[in-house]
Coordinates of C-alpha atoms in Angstrom, one line a residue:
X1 CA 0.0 0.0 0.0
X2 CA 1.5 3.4 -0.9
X3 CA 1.2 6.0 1.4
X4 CA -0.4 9.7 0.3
X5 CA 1.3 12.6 1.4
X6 CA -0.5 15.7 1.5
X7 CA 1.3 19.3 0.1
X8 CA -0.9 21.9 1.1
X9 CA 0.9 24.4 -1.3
X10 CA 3.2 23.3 -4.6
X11 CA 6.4 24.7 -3.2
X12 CA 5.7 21.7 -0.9
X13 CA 5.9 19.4 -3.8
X14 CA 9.7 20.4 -4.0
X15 CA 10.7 20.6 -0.6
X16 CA 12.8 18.7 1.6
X17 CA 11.7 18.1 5.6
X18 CA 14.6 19.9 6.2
X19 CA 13.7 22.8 4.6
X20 CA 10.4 23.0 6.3
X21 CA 11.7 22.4 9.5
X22 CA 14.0 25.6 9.0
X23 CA 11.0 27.6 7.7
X24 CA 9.1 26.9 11.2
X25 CA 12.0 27.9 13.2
X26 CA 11.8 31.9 14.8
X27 CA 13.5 34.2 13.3
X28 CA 14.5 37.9 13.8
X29 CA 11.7 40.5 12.1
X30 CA 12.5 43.8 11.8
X31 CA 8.8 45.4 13.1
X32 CA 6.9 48.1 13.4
X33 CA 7.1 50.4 16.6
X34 CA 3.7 51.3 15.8
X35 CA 2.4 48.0 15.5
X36 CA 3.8 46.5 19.2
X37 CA 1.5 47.5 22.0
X38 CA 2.6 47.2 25.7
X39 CA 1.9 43.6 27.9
X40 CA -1.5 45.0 29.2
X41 CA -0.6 45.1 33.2
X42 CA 3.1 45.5 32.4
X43 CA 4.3 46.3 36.6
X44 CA 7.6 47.4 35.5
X45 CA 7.7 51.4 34.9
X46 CA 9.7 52.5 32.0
X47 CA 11.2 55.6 33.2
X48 CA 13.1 58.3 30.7
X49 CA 15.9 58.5 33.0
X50 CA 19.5 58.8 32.2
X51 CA 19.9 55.2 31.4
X52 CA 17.1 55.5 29.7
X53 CA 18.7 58.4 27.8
X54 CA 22.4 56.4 27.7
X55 CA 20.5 53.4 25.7
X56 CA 18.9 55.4 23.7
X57 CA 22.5 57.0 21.9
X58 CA 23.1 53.7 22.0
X59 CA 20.4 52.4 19.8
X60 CA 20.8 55.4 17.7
X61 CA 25.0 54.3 16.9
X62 CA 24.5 51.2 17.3
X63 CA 20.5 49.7 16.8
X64 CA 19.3 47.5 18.8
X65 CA 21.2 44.4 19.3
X66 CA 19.2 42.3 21.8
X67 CA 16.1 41.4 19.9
X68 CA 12.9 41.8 21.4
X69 CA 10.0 38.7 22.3
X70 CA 6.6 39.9 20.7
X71 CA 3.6 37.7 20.4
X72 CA 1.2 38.1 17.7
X73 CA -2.1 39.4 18.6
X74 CA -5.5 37.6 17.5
X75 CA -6.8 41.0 15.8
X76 CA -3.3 42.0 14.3
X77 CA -0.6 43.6 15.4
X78 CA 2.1 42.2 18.6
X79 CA 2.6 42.4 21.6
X80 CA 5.7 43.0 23.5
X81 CA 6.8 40.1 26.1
X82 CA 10.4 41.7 26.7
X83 CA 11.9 44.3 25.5
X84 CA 9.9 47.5 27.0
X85 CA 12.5 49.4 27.6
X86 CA 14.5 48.8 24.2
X87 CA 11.3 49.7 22.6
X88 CA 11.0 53.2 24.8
X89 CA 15.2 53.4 23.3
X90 CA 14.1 53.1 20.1
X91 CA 10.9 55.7 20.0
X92 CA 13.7 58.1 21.4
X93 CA 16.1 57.3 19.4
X94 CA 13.9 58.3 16.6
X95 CA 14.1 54.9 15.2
X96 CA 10.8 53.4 13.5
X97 CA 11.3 49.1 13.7
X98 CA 12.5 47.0 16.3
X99 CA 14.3 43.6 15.6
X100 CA 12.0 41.2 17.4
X101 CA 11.2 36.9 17.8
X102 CA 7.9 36.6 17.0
X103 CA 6.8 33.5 19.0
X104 CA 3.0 32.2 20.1
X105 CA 2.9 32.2 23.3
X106 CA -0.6 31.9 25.7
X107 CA -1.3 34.4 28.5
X108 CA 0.6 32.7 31.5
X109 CA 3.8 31.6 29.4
X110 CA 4.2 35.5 28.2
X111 CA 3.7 36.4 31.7
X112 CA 6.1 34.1 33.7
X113 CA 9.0 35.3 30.6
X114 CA 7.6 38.8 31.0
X115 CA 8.3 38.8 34.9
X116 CA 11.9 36.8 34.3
X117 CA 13.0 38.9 31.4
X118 CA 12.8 41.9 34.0
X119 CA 13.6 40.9 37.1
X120 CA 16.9 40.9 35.8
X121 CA 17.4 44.7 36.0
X122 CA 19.4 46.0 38.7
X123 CA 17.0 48.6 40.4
X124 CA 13.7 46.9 40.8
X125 CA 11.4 49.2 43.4
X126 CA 9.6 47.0 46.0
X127 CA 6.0 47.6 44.1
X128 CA 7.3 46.7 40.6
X129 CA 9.0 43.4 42.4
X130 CA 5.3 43.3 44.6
X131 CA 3.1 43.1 41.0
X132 CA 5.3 40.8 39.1
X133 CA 5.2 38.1 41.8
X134 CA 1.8 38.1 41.9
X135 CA 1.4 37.6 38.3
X136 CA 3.9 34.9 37.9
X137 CA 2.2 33.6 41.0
X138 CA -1.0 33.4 39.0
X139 CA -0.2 32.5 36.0
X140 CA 2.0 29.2 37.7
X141 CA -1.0 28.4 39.7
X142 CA -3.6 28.6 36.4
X143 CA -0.6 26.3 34.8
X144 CA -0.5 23.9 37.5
X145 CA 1.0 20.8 36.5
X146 CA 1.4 20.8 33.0
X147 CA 5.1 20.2 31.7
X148 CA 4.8 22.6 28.8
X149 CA 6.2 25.6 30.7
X150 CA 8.0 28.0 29.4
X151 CA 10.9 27.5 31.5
X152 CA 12.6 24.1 32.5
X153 CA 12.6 25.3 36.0
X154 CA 8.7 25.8 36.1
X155 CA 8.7 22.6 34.1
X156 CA 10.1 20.8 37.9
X157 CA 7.2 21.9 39.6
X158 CA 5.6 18.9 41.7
X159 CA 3.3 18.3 44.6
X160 CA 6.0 19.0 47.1
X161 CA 6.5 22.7 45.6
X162 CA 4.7 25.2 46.4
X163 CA 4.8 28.1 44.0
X164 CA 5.7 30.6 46.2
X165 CA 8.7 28.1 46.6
X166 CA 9.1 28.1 42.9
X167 CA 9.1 32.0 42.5
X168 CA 11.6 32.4 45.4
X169 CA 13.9 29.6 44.2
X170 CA 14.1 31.2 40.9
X171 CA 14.4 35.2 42.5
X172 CA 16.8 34.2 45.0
X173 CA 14.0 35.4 48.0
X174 CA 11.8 33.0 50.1
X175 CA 8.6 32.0 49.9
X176 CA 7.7 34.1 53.0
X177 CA 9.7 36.5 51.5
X178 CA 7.6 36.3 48.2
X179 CA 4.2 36.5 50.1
X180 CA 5.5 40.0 52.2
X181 CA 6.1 41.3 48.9
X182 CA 2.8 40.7 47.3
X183 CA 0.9 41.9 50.3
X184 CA 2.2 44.9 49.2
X185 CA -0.2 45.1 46.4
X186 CA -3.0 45.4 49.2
X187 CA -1.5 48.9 49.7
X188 CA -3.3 51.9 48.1
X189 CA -1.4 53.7 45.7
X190 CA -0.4 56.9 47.9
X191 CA 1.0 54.8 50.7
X192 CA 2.9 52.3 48.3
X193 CA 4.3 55.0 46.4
X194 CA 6.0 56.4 49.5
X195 CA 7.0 52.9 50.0
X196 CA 9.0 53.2 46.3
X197 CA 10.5 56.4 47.7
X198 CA 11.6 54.8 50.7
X199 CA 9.8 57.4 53.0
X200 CA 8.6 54.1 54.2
X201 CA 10.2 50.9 55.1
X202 CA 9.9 47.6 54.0
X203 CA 8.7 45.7 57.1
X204 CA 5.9 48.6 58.8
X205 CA 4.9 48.3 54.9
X206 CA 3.9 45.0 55.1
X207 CA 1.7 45.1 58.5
X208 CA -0.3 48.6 57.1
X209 CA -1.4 46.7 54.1
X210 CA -3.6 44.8 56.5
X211 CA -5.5 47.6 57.2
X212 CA -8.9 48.7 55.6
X213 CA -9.4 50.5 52.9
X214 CA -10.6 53.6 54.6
X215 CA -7.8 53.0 57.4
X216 CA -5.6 53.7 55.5
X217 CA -6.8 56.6 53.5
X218 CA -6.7 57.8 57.5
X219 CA -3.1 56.5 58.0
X220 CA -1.7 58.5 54.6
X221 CA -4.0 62.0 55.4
X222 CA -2.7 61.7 59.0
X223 CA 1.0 61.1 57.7
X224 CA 0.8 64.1 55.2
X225 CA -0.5 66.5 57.7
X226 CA 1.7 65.3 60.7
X227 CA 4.8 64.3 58.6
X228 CA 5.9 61.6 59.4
X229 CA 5.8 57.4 59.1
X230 CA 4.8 54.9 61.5
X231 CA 7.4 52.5 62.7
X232 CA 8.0 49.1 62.7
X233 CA 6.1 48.7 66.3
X234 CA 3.3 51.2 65.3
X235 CA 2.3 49.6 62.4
X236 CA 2.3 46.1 64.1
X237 CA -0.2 47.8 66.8
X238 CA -2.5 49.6 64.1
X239 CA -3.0 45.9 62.0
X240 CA -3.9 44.5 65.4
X241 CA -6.4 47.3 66.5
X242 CA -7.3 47.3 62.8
X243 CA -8.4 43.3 63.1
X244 CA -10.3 44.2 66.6
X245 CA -12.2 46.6 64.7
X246 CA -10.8 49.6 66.9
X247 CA -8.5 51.7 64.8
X248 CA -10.3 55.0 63.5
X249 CA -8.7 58.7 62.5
X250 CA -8.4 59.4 66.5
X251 CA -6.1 56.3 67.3
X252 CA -4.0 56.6 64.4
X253 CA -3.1 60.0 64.6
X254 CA -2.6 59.2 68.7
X255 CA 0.3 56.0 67.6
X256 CA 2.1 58.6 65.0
X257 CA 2.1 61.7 67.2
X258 CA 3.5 59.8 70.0
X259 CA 7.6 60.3 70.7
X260 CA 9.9 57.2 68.9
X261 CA 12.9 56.5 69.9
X262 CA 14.8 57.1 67.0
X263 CA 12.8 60.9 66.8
X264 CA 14.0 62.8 69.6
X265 CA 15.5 66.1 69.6
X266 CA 19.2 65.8 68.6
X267 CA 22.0 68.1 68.9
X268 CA 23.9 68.7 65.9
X269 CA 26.8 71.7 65.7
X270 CA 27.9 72.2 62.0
X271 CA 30.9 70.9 61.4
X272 CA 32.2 74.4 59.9
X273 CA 31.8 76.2 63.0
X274 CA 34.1 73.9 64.9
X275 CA 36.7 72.7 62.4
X276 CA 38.9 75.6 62.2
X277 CA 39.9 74.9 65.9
X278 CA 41.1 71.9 65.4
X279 CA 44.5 70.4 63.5
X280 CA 44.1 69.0 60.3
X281 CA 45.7 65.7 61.6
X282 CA 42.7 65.3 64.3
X283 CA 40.8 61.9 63.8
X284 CA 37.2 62.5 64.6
X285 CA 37.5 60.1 68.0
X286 CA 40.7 63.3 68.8
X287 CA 38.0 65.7 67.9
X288 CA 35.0 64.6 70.0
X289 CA 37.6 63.6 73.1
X290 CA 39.0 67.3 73.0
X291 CA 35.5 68.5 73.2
X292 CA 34.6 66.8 75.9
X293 CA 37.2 67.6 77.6
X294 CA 36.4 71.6 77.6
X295 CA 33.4 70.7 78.4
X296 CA 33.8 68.7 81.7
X297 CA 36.7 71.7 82.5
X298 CA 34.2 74.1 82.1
X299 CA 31.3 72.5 83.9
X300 CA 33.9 72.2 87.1
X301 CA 34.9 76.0 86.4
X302 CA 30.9 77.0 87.0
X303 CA 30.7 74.5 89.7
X304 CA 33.7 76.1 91.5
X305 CA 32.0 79.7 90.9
X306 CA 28.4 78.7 92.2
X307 CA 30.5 76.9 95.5
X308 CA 32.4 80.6 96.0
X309 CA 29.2 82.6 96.0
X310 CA 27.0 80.7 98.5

């Protein structure tokens, strides 16, 4: 019995499985700027800063030489996996395509690369970090065990990994680690941008995202108008009040006015107004000693002269 082979076009007719196979392999396309749109919830901000501004000279010497990951879109067009910021070089650049693999990938593969392909980057603010490990979070959950991950890491996944585990394995962070970051979406977007400015620490972070919604419109009015940030302690006692149902505006603004530790009064002399008295060889241990000195020889001086006129 012969066996029928069916060409769907006539080049087929002429072609060698080799050839095909090459054809079907991805390849670099020059594309359209206009015709890439941004991964819709994309958590890492593209900022026009100056390395921002340094890639961009580069791009315009040199193009870009890292392809970009695009996905085509079901009603035309691509979407852009990695390669957000070379895209923003390019647009400044002045510089119309972008060499980019076009692969088809589904929602939670383009994700988990999406989130990989940038947490790469040096400075990575705690929110960006805070939104892309809750999407790789969700999209390894919706995978669950399937083996045709995008990654063979993802791909070891089994029923005594969690995927907080696998996250934290892959970031270099724990899996407690990984949930205090993603509590930190529960923030509103005031607090946690205060959080990116590190007005804010890490750790009282955490505990405030506990509280309410209107809590903590309270916490951030009453931090604006008092200036200044609860600590790590404060926090802790505002999420427990908060889950006994007794924090309001009165309580809050009672924990931040209180005195901390770390807040009271301090005196500072300018180091101007004392250096000229002292040699230029004077270690700073020489220079606080000497002081000290005067001072305890002048405290016995006024002693001596309150004693003589008693």
């Amino acid at each position: 019995m012969r066996a029928h082979i069916k060409l769907t076009t006539v080049d087929d007719l002429f072609s060698t499985e080799e050839s095909r196979a090459d054809e079907q392999r991805e390849k670099v396309m020059d594309i359209l700027l206009a015709e890439i749109s941004d991964f819709p919830g994309h958590p890492f901000k593209v900022r026009a800063d100056e390395a921002m501004l340094e890639m961009a000279d580069s791009v315009k010497q040199y193009g870009v030489l890292v392809p970009g990951l695009v996905r085509p879109k079901t009603d035309g067009g691509y979407e852009m996996v990695a390669g957000h910021r070379r895209k923003k070089a390019s647009e400044l650049a002045g510089i119309e395509t972008m060499p980019c693999i076009v692969r088809e990938l589904d929602d939670d593969q383009a994700t988990i690369i999406m989130v990989d392909s940038n947490l790469q980057r040096e400075n990575i603010s705690p929110s960006e970090k805070a939104f892309a490990y809750k999407m790789k979070l969700e999209a390894i959950k919706r995978q669950g065990a399937r083996t045709d991950l995008t990654s063979a890491q993802v791909a070891q996944k089994s029923a005594s990994k969690t995927s907080r585990q696998i996250i934290g394995e892959q970031a270099g962070e724990s899996p407690h680690q990984i949930s205090r970051y993603i509590r930190l979406t529960e923030l509103s977007p005031p607090i946690l941008e205060m959080v990116d400015e590190k007005r804010i620490a890490f750790n009282p972070a955490v505990e405030i995202s506990y509280l309410a919604e209107k809590e903590q419109q309270a916490l951030y009015d009453t931090m604006q108008s008092e200036d200044c940030t609860p600590s790590l302690a404060q926090a802790q006692r505002m999420k427990k009040l908060s889950q006994d149902g007794r924090l309001n505006v009165d309580v809050i603004f009672s924990i931040l006015t209180e005195e901390k530790p770390n807040q009271k009064e301090k005196f500072n002399i300018q180091r101007e107004r004392i250096d000229r008295f002292f040699p230029r060889d004077f270690s700073e241990k020489q220079k606080e000693d000497l002081i000290v000195q005067l001072l305890e020889s002048w405290y016995k001086k006024r002693q001596r002269e309150r004693e003589q006129e008693r």
